[in-house]
XYZ file of C-alpha atoms in Angstrom:
556
model
C -7.543 -15.434 14.895
C -7.278 -11.874 16.166
C -4.378 -9.568 15.389
C -3.443 -9.463 19.091
C -3.092 -13.260 19.291
C -1.072 -13.375 16.057
C 1.215 -10.597 17.319
C 1.780 -12.441 20.589
C 2.748 -15.618 18.720
C 5.182 -13.587 16.594
C 6.743 -12.017 19.692
C 7.237 -15.474 21.217
C 9.776 -16.194 18.461
C 7.954 -19.002 16.672
C 8.034 -19.368 12.903
C 4.746 -18.007 11.562
C 2.633 -18.013 8.421
C 0.459 -14.897 8.713
C -2.506 -15.061 6.376
C -6.147 -14.039 5.967
C -8.466 -12.532 3.407
C -7.882 -9.072 1.925
C -8.513 -6.324 4.455
C -7.875 -8.367 7.621
C -4.706 -6.424 8.465
C -1.772 -8.666 7.566
C 0.469 -5.708 6.669
C -0.670 -3.770 9.760
C 0.201 -6.722 12.018
C 3.571 -7.159 10.304
C 4.395 -3.476 10.766
C 3.486 -3.691 14.450
C 5.894 -6.611 14.824
C 8.654 -4.828 12.888
C 8.268 -1.790 15.170
C 8.499 -4.098 18.189
C 11.680 -5.765 16.901
C 13.355 -2.457 16.132
C 12.355 -1.028 19.522
C 14.090 -3.998 21.175
C 17.105 -3.750 18.834
C 16.559 -7.148 17.236
C 18.057 -7.255 13.705
C 15.242 -7.936 11.226
C 15.323 -8.331 7.447
C 12.131 -7.035 5.830
C 11.693 -8.525 2.376
C 8.984 -9.403 -0.120
C 8.585 -11.694 -3.097
C 8.284 -8.807 -5.578
C 9.679 -5.302 -5.839
C 6.159 -3.837 -5.823
C 5.356 -5.490 -2.500
C 8.797 -4.606 -1.137
C 8.277 -0.881 -1.722
C 5.010 -1.088 0.272
C 6.983 -2.539 3.201
C 10.027 -0.245 2.848
C 12.109 -3.366 2.331
C 13.830 -5.167 -0.523
C 13.130 -8.282 -2.534
C 14.064 -11.603 -0.947
C 15.973 -12.390 -4.160
C 18.263 -9.375 -3.714
C 18.583 -9.724 0.064
C 19.573 -13.402 -0.028
C 21.773 -13.166 -3.117
C 19.848 -15.863 -5.011
C 18.782 -13.485 -7.795
C 16.654 -15.262 -10.373
C 18.361 -18.641 -9.955
C 16.490 -21.944 -9.793
C 19.475 -23.644 -8.151
C 22.595 -22.524 -6.364
C 26.130 -23.958 -6.460
C 28.701 -24.207 -3.685
C 30.901 -21.904 -5.755
C 28.203 -19.217 -5.758
C 27.717 -19.564 -2.004
C 31.470 -19.205 -1.478
C 31.523 -16.093 -3.669
C 28.663 -14.598 -1.676
C 30.491 -15.269 1.588
C 33.539 -13.377 0.356
C 31.463 -10.194 0.295
C 31.732 -8.382 3.617
C 28.257 -6.826 3.490
C 26.718 -10.279 2.903
C 28.641 -11.784 5.831
C 27.683 -8.914 8.112
C 23.968 -8.972 7.378
C 23.751 -12.765 7.516
C 25.645 -12.848 10.815
C 23.419 -10.179 12.323
C 19.941 -11.154 11.147
C 17.731 -12.821 13.750
C 14.321 -12.490 12.086
C 13.501 -12.812 8.383
C 10.152 -11.512 7.097
C 8.954 -12.431 3.598
C 5.786 -10.605 2.551
C 3.526 -11.624 -0.382
C 4.832 -15.151 0.077
C 2.227 -16.490 -2.372
C 4.241 -15.121 -5.310
C 7.527 -16.781 -4.254
C 8.301 -19.997 -6.145
C 8.944 -23.073 -3.985
C 12.427 -23.486 -5.542
C 13.367 -19.976 -4.433
C 12.229 -20.525 -0.835
C 14.406 -23.651 -0.732
C 17.344 -21.570 -1.988
C 16.839 -18.915 0.723
C 16.870 -21.714 3.283
C 20.092 -23.076 1.780
C 21.808 -19.668 1.856
C 20.966 -19.048 5.513
C 22.040 -22.543 6.575
C 25.365 -22.016 4.793
C 26.069 -18.566 6.262
C 24.889 -19.486 9.755
C 26.719 -22.856 9.581
C 23.548 -24.306 11.059
C 21.404 -27.072 9.573
C 18.263 -25.967 11.377
C 15.566 -24.510 9.082
C 16.734 -21.112 7.804
C 19.872 -21.388 9.898
C 17.940 -21.295 13.172
C 16.491 -17.772 12.880
C 12.794 -16.902 13.114
C 11.069 -16.767 9.732
C 7.751 -15.014 9.140
C 5.835 -15.678 5.933
C 2.942 -13.364 5.151
C 0.446 -13.456 2.325
C -2.657 -15.012 0.873
C -2.410 -17.879 -1.605
C -5.629 -16.664 -3.218
C -3.683 -13.633 -4.489
C -1.643 -13.829 -7.702
C 0.475 -17.015 -7.873
C 4.225 -17.387 -8.520
C 5.516 -17.140 -12.065
C 6.820 -20.462 -13.332
C 7.296 -22.489 -16.467
C 4.190 -23.161 -18.555
C 4.389 -26.885 -17.843
C 4.600 -26.472 -14.053
C 1.587 -27.390 -11.970
C 0.513 -25.456 -8.870
C 2.028 -28.225 -6.739
C 5.385 -27.540 -8.396
C 5.149 -23.767 -7.830
C 3.487 -22.954 -4.487
C 6.112 -22.501 -1.778
C 4.056 -24.217 0.925
C 4.954 -27.418 -0.993
C 8.702 -26.776 -0.536
C 11.026 -28.704 1.770
C 11.989 -25.432 3.465
C 8.350 -24.684 4.414
C 7.815 -28.176 5.792
C 11.046 -28.026 7.803
C 10.251 -24.563 9.213
C 6.776 -25.804 10.237
C 5.336 -22.287 10.680
C 2.447 -21.719 13.062
C -0.509 -20.639 10.944
C -2.108 -17.378 12.100
C -5.213 -16.895 9.950
C -6.588 -13.398 10.637
C -10.379 -13.307 10.488
C -11.384 -9.803 11.580
C -12.363 -7.712 8.536
C -10.981 -4.156 8.564
C -11.454 -3.114 4.931
C -14.921 -4.327 3.964
C -17.740 -4.210 6.494
C -20.302 -7.024 6.657
C -21.800 -6.204 3.258
C -22.584 -7.840 -0.060
C -18.984 -7.457 -1.302
C -17.644 -9.173 1.802
C -20.161 -11.954 1.208
C -19.015 -12.320 -2.419
C -15.326 -12.480 -1.457
C -16.003 -15.063 1.242
C -18.048 -17.167 -1.167
C -15.190 -17.055 -3.691
C -12.747 -18.096 -0.955
C -15.052 -20.934 0.085
C -15.527 -22.059 -3.512
C -19.294 -21.733 -3.342
C -20.513 -18.601 -5.116
C -24.302 -18.895 -4.855
C -26.931 -17.975 -7.472
C -28.015 -14.874 -5.525
C -24.436 -13.585 -5.505
C -24.035 -14.320 -9.232
C -27.215 -12.314 -9.833
C -25.766 -9.462 -7.778
C -22.559 -9.520 -9.844
C -24.470 -9.609 -13.131
C -26.551 -6.625 -12.002
C -23.326 -4.614 -11.708
C -22.266 -5.374 -15.286
C -22.442 -2.426 -17.666
C -21.854 -3.562 -21.253
C -20.174 -0.423 -22.542
C -16.971 0.820 -24.112
C -14.213 2.019 -21.795
C -14.411 5.518 -23.247
C -18.001 5.859 -21.994
C -17.210 5.078 -18.370
C -16.715 7.974 -15.971
C -15.744 6.057 -12.837
C -12.017 5.819 -12.173
C -9.642 4.157 -11.684
C -10.353 1.359 -14.139
C -8.733 -2.015 -13.412
C -7.783 -4.304 -16.295
C -6.077 -7.680 -16.596
C -3.747 -6.645 -19.442
C -1.162 -3.830 -19.722
C -2.190 -3.096 -23.303
C -5.688 -2.051 -22.213
C -4.322 0.134 -19.425
C -1.818 1.934 -21.653
C -4.384 2.466 -24.409
C -6.958 3.982 -22.077
C -4.522 6.280 -20.261
C -2.969 7.512 -23.522
C -6.392 8.035 -25.092
C -7.673 10.005 -22.113
C -4.530 12.132 -21.807
C -4.533 13.004 -25.514
C -8.179 14.042 -25.325
C -7.298 16.863 -22.893
C -6.698 20.183 -24.635
C -4.180 21.517 -22.109
C -0.424 21.385 -22.741
C 1.537 18.349 -21.448
C 4.328 18.577 -18.877
C 6.989 15.865 -18.504
C 8.421 14.626 -15.191
C 11.501 12.395 -15.383
C 12.873 10.500 -12.397
C 16.361 11.219 -11.044
C 18.526 8.583 -9.379
C 21.797 7.882 -7.609
C 23.560 4.833 -6.208
C 24.119 1.272 -7.386
C 23.002 1.012 -11.028
C 21.593 -2.505 -10.731
C 19.544 -1.586 -7.662
C 18.366 1.619 -9.373
C 16.991 -0.486 -12.238
C 15.291 -2.751 -9.691
C 13.610 0.273 -8.122
C 12.552 1.710 -11.469
C 11.070 -1.609 -12.577
C 9.071 -2.088 -9.403
C 8.074 1.302 -8.008
C 4.502 2.279 -8.801
C 5.468 5.689 -10.181
C 6.719 5.652 -13.780
C 10.287 6.623 -14.646
C 8.766 9.231 -16.931
C 5.251 10.596 -16.612
C 3.411 13.078 -18.818
C 0.663 15.122 -17.170
C -1.840 17.760 -18.224
C -4.308 19.918 -16.374
C -7.400 17.779 -15.972
C -5.532 14.457 -15.816
C -6.910 11.794 -13.463
C -4.087 10.703 -11.166
C -3.403 8.500 -8.185
C -0.848 8.997 -5.420
C 1.340 5.905 -5.082
C 3.078 6.630 -1.774
C 2.035 7.280 1.810
C 2.699 10.785 3.139
C 0.234 11.434 5.923
C 1.654 14.854 6.778
C 0.912 16.081 3.264
C -2.477 14.398 3.342
C -2.212 11.516 0.892
C -1.712 7.759 0.910
C -1.174 4.992 -1.626
C -4.430 5.000 -3.638
C -5.515 8.619 -3.018
C -7.264 9.805 -6.200
C -7.441 13.293 -7.633
C -7.217 15.573 -10.651
C -4.360 17.810 -11.806
C -5.827 21.313 -11.489
C -2.735 23.343 -12.421
C 1.051 23.490 -12.093
C 2.704 25.574 -9.368
C 5.355 28.239 -9.865
C 7.941 25.519 -9.154
C 6.449 23.431 -11.951
C 4.918 20.675 -9.824
C 1.327 19.443 -10.263
C -1.304 20.766 -7.869
C -3.819 17.996 -7.202
C -7.404 18.369 -6.057
C -8.309 15.126 -4.276
C -11.736 13.515 -4.270
C -12.296 14.994 -0.781
C -11.606 18.549 -1.993
C -8.102 18.898 -0.540
C -5.367 20.569 -2.618
C -1.940 18.933 -2.533
C 1.274 19.838 -4.346
C 2.873 16.633 -5.645
C 6.585 17.171 -5.055
C 9.183 14.399 -5.612
C 9.446 11.496 -3.165
C 12.358 9.084 -2.736
C 12.195 5.340 -3.344
C 15.156 3.755 -1.565
C 16.921 0.486 -1.022
C 18.841 0.418 2.250
C 21.022 -2.160 3.928
C 20.383 -3.404 7.474
C 22.419 -0.533 8.930
C 20.208 2.025 7.229
C 22.783 3.037 4.615
C 21.163 4.027 1.320
C 22.364 1.825 -1.552
C 20.145 3.300 -4.256
C 17.517 6.029 -4.501
C 15.111 7.112 -7.227
C 13.242 10.439 -6.932
C 9.991 11.039 -8.772
C 6.655 12.732 -8.162
C 4.474 10.059 -6.471
C 1.785 9.952 -9.150
C 0.592 7.745 -11.963
C -2.180 8.275 -14.474
C -5.249 6.737 -12.931
C -7.866 6.418 -15.583
C -6.668 2.798 -15.686
C -4.218 0.476 -13.876
C -3.530 -3.259 -14.041
C -4.959 -5.595 -11.427
C -1.383 -6.643 -10.657
C -0.393 -3.038 -9.840
C -3.509 -2.618 -7.678
C -2.331 -5.169 -5.106
C -1.955 -3.519 -1.707
C -4.331 -0.648 -2.524
C -7.661 0.169 -0.917
C -10.048 1.934 -3.293
C -13.308 3.730 -2.583
C -14.470 3.117 -6.136
C -13.269 1.521 -9.353
C -14.393 0.319 -12.766
C -13.223 -3.272 -13.300
C -13.048 -5.299 -16.512
C -12.853 -9.045 -15.888
C -13.870 -10.142 -19.375
C -10.303 -11.171 -20.257
C -9.407 -12.788 -16.929
C -6.814 -15.416 -17.789
C -5.554 -16.495 -14.374
C -7.444 -17.826 -11.394
C -7.303 -15.304 -8.561
C -7.280 -12.147 -10.706
C -10.978 -11.514 -10.139
C -10.600 -11.979 -6.402
C -7.618 -9.608 -6.236
C -9.473 -6.901 -8.194
C -12.744 -7.085 -6.264
C -11.000 -7.185 -2.881
C -9.460 -3.749 -3.502
C -12.881 -2.153 -2.902
C -14.679 -1.329 0.328
C -18.200 -2.065 -0.920
C -20.258 -2.972 -3.978
C -21.443 0.653 -4.148
C -18.016 1.652 -5.448
C -17.989 -0.962 -8.237
C -18.671 -0.552 -11.933
C -18.183 -3.872 -13.735
C -17.598 -3.920 -17.500
C -17.927 -7.676 -17.707
C -16.845 -10.944 -16.160
C -15.903 -14.403 -17.399
C -15.995 -17.753 -15.595
C -12.295 -17.662 -14.656
C -12.804 -14.440 -12.673
C -14.828 -16.218 -9.979
C -12.388 -19.116 -9.669
C -9.427 -19.781 -7.422
C -6.596 -22.258 -7.842
C -7.737 -25.734 -6.725
C -4.589 -26.455 -4.709
C -4.721 -23.006 -3.106
C -8.350 -23.671 -2.178
C -7.569 -27.006 -0.510
C -4.546 -25.508 1.244
C -6.662 -22.618 2.508
C -9.092 -25.048 4.145
C -6.165 -26.738 5.854
C -4.677 -23.389 6.937
C -7.991 -22.500 8.594
C -7.938 -25.777 10.553
C -4.306 -25.342 11.585
C -4.938 -21.749 12.689
C -7.871 -22.847 14.845
C -5.609 -25.457 16.460
C -2.938 -22.822 17.164
C -5.564 -20.421 18.520
C -6.794 -23.093 20.940
C -3.288 -24.165 21.908
C -1.917 -20.807 23.046
C -3.167 -18.126 25.412
C -1.772 -14.605 25.150
C -0.826 -14.463 28.833
C 1.226 -17.659 28.483
C 2.878 -16.379 25.309
C 3.929 -13.176 27.097
C 6.218 -15.261 29.319
C 8.251 -16.121 26.206
C 8.725 -12.552 24.950
C 11.798 -11.654 27.006
C 13.614 -14.993 26.536
C 13.297 -14.543 22.758
C 14.652 -10.968 22.985
C 17.626 -12.231 25.014
C 18.222 -15.096 22.562
C 18.393 -12.550 19.726
C 20.807 -10.304 21.654
C 18.201 -7.549 21.860
C 17.365 -5.073 24.602
C 14.613 -5.935 27.116
C 13.891 -2.245 27.600
C 12.162 -0.999 24.476
C 12.934 2.323 22.863
C 9.839 4.481 22.450
C 8.371 3.706 19.043
C 5.302 5.357 17.591
C 2.665 3.324 15.796
C 1.686 4.273 12.250
C -1.500 5.852 13.582
C 0.454 7.867 16.152
C 2.921 8.982 13.482
C 0.017 10.029 11.295
C -1.651 12.007 14.056
C 1.666 13.470 15.181
C 2.417 14.517 11.623
C -0.977 16.126 11.215
C -0.695 17.931 14.520
C 2.845 19.169 13.992
C 2.289 20.626 10.525
C -0.880 22.449 11.627
C 0.733 23.780 14.807
C 3.726 25.062 12.817
C 1.367 26.981 10.529
C -0.570 28.285 13.560
C 2.604 29.548 15.222
C 3.728 31.326 12.045
C 0.270 32.918 11.686
C 0.416 34.154 15.284
C 3.871 35.599 14.634
C 2.258 37.989 12.157
C 2.970 36.288 8.821
C 0.323 36.290 6.099
C -0.783 32.990 4.482
C 1.334 33.849 1.425
C 4.396 34.464 3.630
C 3.741 31.226 5.562
C 3.591 29.287 2.287
C 6.935 30.751 1.234
C 8.467 30.090 4.664
C 7.297 26.454 4.681
C 7.967 25.800 0.988
C 4.339 24.834 0.429
C 1.632 26.122 -1.903
C -0.855 28.649 -0.530
C -3.750 26.227 -1.061
C -2.124 23.832 1.422
C -1.693 26.628 3.980
C -5.367 27.575 3.675
C -6.206 23.925 4.275
C -4.172 24.135 7.487
C -5.909 27.367 8.490
C -9.361 25.833 8.076
C -8.340 22.964 10.339
C -6.884 25.462 12.818
C -10.235 27.249 12.900
C -11.955 23.951 13.746
C -9.501 23.137 16.546
C -8.737 26.671 17.772
C -11.800 28.839 16.966
C -10.390 31.847 18.866
C -7.386 32.166 16.526
C -6.921 35.598 14.943
C -7.309 35.351 11.148
C -7.119 39.092 10.476
C -4.124 38.619 8.167
C -6.426 36.764 5.745
C -8.023 39.011 3.146
C -11.020 38.204 0.974
C -13.504 40.245 -1.070
C -16.645 40.975 0.953
C -18.901 39.932 -1.913
C -17.256 36.491 -1.997
C -17.620 36.152 1.770
C -21.360 36.837 1.537
C -21.832 34.369 -1.325
C -19.985 31.631 0.537
C -21.966 32.399 3.708
C -25.232 32.071 1.781
C -24.060 28.749 0.318
C -23.103 27.380 3.749
C -26.511 28.380 5.149
C -28.349 26.813 2.205
C -26.519 23.493 1.779
C -27.513 20.456 3.816
C -24.022 19.045 4.457
C -23.632 15.342 5.129
C -22.796 14.710 8.817
C -22.974 18.524 9.272
C -19.369 18.782 8.078
C -18.762 21.798 5.829
C -17.013 20.621 2.641
C -15.576 22.656 -0.208
C -16.947 20.748 -3.204
C -20.671 21.269 -2.429
C -20.026 25.010 -1.959
C -18.043 25.151 -5.212
C -20.876 23.412 -7.080
C -23.590 25.524 -5.420
C -21.832 28.711 -6.553
C -21.724 27.481 -10.142
C -17.961 26.834 -10.074
C -17.417 30.600 -10.291
C -15.461 31.012 -7.041
C -12.145 29.181 -6.650
C -11.512 26.690 -3.872
C -8.823 29.002 -2.475
C -11.273 31.904 -2.162
C -13.840 29.596 -0.593
C -11.248 28.573 1.996
C -10.466 32.235 2.704
C -14.131 33.116 3.086
C -14.766 30.223 5.478
C -12.040 31.565 7.756
C -13.755 34.963 7.942
C -17.382 33.859 8.309
């Protein structure tokens, strides 16, 4: 099914299970629907099965939102206590759409409890109290945590009474947006279909490098166990000769929610960094030029004490603190934790890698202990070219048997739904659903993520351009905008590309450096004819700084 068809079914108000392989755009489609709901003033609760997934969606865990906590059952007394809380009554009265992301990791008992809570608060015995529910996820990802004796049938939430009663329309996305039609895509599809062929096994075995972790120079490294990750990161950090600098998170708000944030946000509560440390950004900030998964190296610390990161693409970014928040439905902040959005990235766990897209990684699947771990790790990558494999065991290529059979059924059900509905017919149901939810037919203007990204890029560059034209030097612009000079020079280089007639006379650079950089540019055969900093830096024997290269490029 295409994203457009799935989005139309969502807008029609039907209960939906949105699924598909890694990279097919489940989160993108969800975000498009959330933007639509908010534009039409329809109250929506955005939740996820884990705190890690919730921070990706700017939501909260379904456990916290519904009040079920970590319970396996709920009493009438507990429901009555919940109803005495005004904020619980208000949000339950208002909510018209409930979204649960990473549904695969939610235990069937807990989905039944969420159903029970909504029926109680809404005083309505319809599934989930009669509101629209949207489940999103892939049951080939990591499964729910349960008791050791529990079988998959006793854990997976699609086996729950609540799921059966809600009878969600299955929208199985099939268009691949992360991996192109390459050997990795073939491997992932063969794993999903339970038929990894001998040629694919040979391809996997060819990627195996039997070596110690300390000999590998491709990062990040993905491991199944926390102990391996911690050992590698500590070993690598200690091996750097530079002095360490500590960054400790600050927080305010509800103490319980603060602990929830700290336990689930991808940045550590306390992080130690040194010049030369391999790091990964763990938040999206398109205006500053990074996203969740952007890799780089700590080059130095700024005058304000924050790390200055050189990314793999040669950009320089100052990593200043970001806020992780939990908000209620009215947008009021209940808890916030501030920390620089970085983690050491020589190694991370496969569990922490969920939701990331990586250009390259070194993966160790020798200790795979749970079906699905291998699939999750490999599906983070865009192609086999970016993979270094330290080893693989038989479990790594396996998926849960029940999940496999369910997936086959989901494919069939999705095909039936695809054949049953046409987008033009579904459009006739959009407005009635908005009216039913008490929303506004006329939508408020809402930018897509891509538009926000482009708008952010444009606005920050134009601001720098206007300050330059007002007569300020790059150093003065950096001070005015509270950014590092390296970032401003990055802006100026982009300004030169977009506005070649701009006056850069306020930029000063030694003539000898200009000539050396000019010679390098003339001599290097740049890929796609795009001038990049790293090849120039390497060509000049690493003797001229990136900042001076940027300056010279402006004056050539």
